[in-house]
Tab-separated table of C-alpha atoms in Angstrom:
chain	number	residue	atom	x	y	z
A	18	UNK	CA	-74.841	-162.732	126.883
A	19	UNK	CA	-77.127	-165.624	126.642
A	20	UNK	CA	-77.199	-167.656	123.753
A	21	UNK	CA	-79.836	-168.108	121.292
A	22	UNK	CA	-81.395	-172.180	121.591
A	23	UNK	CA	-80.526	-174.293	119.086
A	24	UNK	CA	-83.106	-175.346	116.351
A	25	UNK	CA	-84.294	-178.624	117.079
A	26	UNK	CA	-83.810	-180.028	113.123
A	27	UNK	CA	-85.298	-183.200	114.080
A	28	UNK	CA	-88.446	-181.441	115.102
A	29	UNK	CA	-89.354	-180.321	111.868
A	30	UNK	CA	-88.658	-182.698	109.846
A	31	UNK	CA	-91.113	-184.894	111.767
A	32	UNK	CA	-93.657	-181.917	111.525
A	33	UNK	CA	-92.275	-181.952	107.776
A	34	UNK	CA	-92.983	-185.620	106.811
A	35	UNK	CA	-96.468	-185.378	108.150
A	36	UNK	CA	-97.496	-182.467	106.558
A	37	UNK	CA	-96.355	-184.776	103.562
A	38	UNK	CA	-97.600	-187.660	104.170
A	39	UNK	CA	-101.251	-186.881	106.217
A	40	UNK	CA	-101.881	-183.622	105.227
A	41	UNK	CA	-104.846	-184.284	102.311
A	42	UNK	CA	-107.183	-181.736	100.649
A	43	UNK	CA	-108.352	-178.773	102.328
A	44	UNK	CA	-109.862	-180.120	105.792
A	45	UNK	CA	-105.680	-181.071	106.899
A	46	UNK	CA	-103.192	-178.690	105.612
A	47	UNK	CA	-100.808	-177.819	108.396
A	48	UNK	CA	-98.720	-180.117	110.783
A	49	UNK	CA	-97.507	-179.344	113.792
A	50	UNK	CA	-94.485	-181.014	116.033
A	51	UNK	CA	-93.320	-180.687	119.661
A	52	UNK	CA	-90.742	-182.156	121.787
A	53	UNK	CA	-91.750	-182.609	125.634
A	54	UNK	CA	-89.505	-182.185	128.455
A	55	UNK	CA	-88.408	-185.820	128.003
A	56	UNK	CA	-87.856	-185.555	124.365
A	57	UNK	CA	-90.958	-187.148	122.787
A	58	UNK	CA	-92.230	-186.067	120.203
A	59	UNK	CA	-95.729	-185.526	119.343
A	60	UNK	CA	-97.354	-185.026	116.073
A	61	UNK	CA	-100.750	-183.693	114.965
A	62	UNK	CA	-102.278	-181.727	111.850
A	63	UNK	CA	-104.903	-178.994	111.632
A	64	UNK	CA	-109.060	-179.385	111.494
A	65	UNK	CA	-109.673	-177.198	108.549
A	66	UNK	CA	-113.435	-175.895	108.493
A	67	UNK	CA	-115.458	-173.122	107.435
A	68	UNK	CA	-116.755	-172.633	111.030
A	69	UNK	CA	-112.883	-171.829	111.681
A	70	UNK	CA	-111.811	-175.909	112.902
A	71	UNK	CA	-108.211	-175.889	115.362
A	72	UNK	CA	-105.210	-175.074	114.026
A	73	UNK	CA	-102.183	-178.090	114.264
A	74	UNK	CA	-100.863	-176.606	116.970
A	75	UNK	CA	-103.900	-176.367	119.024
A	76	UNK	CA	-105.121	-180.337	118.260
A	77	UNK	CA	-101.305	-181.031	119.125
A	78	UNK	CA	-101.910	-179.668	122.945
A	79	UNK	CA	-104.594	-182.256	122.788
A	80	UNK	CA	-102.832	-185.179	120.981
A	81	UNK	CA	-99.911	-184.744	123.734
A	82	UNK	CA	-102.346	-184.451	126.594
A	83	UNK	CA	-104.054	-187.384	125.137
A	84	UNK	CA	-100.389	-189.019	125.027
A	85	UNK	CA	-99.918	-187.536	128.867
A	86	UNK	CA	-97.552	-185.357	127.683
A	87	UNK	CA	-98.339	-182.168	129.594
A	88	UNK	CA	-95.133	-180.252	129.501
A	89	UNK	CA	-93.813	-179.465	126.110
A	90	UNK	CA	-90.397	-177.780	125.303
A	91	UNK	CA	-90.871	-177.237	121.650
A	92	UNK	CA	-93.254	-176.705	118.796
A	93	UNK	CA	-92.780	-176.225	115.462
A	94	UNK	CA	-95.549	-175.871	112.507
A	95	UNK	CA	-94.925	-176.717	108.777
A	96	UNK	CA	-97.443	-175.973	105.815
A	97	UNK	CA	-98.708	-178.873	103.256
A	98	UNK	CA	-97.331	-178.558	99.691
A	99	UNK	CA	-93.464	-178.181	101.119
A	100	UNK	CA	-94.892	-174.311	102.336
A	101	UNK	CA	-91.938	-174.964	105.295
A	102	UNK	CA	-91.976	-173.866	108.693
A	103	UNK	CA	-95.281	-171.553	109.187
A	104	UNK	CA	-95.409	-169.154	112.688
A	105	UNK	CA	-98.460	-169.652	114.871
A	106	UNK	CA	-101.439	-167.820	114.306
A	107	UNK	CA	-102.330	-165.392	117.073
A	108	UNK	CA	-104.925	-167.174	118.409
A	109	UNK	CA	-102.351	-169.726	118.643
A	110	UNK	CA	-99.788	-167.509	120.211
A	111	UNK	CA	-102.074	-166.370	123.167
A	112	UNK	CA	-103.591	-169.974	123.594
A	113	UNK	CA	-99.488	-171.948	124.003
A	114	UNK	CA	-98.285	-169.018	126.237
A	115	UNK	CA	-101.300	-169.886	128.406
A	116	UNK	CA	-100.516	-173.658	128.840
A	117	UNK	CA	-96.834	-173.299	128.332
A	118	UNK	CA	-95.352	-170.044	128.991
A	119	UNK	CA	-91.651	-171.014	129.164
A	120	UNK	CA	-92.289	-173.052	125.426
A	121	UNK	CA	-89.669	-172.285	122.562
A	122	UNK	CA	-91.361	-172.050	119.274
A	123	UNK	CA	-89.459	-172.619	116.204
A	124	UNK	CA	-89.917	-169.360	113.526
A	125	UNK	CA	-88.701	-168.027	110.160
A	126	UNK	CA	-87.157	-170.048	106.664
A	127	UNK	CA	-84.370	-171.247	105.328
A	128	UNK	CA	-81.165	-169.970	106.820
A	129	UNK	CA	-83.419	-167.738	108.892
A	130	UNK	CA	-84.909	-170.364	111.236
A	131	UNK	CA	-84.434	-169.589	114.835
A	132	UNK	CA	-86.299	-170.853	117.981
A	133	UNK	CA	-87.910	-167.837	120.177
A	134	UNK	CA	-90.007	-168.232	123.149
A	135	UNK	CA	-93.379	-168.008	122.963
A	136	UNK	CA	-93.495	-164.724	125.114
A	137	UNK	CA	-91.681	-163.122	122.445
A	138	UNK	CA	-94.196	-163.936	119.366
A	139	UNK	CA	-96.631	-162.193	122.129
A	140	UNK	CA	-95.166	-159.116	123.614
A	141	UNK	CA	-96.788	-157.565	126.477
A	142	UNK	CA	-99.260	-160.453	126.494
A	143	UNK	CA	-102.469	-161.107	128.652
A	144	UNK	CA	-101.554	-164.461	130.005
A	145	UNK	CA	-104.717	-165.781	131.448
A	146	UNK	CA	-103.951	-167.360	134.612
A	147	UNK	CA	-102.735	-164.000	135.951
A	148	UNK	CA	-105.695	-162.631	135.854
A	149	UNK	CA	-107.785	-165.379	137.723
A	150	UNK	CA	-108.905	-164.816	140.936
A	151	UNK	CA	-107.793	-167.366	144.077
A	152	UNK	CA	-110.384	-169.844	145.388
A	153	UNK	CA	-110.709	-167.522	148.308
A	154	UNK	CA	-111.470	-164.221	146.464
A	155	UNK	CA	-114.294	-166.024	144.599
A	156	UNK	CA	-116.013	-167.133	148.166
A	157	UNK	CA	-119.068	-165.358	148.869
A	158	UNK	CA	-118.132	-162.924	152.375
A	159	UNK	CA	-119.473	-164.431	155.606
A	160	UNK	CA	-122.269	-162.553	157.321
């Protein structure tokens, strides 16, 4: 039987005290954390706009990138206004199994937090880079 991962506590309450502390109005009201592979931790909030601006999580894949963190472990979202722990957004979903299909994502409330993998917020998922073709297929056939 394998055993469930462990929720990375640490994790939200750094997602936690920025939601508190840089999370302002309506244009920032979600903060999002993630451990990399190394165990940093990298921080970002959300882009709020009518025009539908990035949710935390997605400005976090560019804050670690940014940070060259490219291979995060963990992420965890948490709401302004002490909201909690919030689960991505579908959008969200399909766009972190994409660059990180073996990432954990921390879910739920209370005594109900647990950490999942990202393929199981997305069951039976199109995962994008399966359905690419290789440089070779793309090549026009010789004559």
């Amino acid at each position: 039987m394998t055993q469930a991962p462990q929720v990375d506590h640490e994790l939200i309450r750094a997602a936690a005290h920025v939601a508190r502390t840089r999370c302002r109005g309506d244009n920032h009201t979600m903060a999002a954390a993630a451990r990399t592979q190394d165990g940093l931790i990298v921080t970002a909030v959300n882009a709020y706009h009518f025009t539908g601006g990035p949710c935390a999580e997605l400005v976090l894949i560019g804050t670690a990138a940014a940070q060259g963190a490219y291979d995060l472990d963990t992420i965890v979202a948490v709401g302004d206004r002490d909201r909690g722990v919030v689960p991505p957004c579908g959008r969200c979903r399909q766009v972190l199994l994409d660059y990180f299909p073996a990432l954990k994502v921390i879910v739920g409330a209370g005594s109900r937090l647990r950490t999942v993998s990202i393929t199981d917020l997305l069951p039976e998922s199109y995962i994008w880079a399966d359905h690419q073709l290789d440089s070779e297929e793309t090549e026009p056939p010789s004559s």
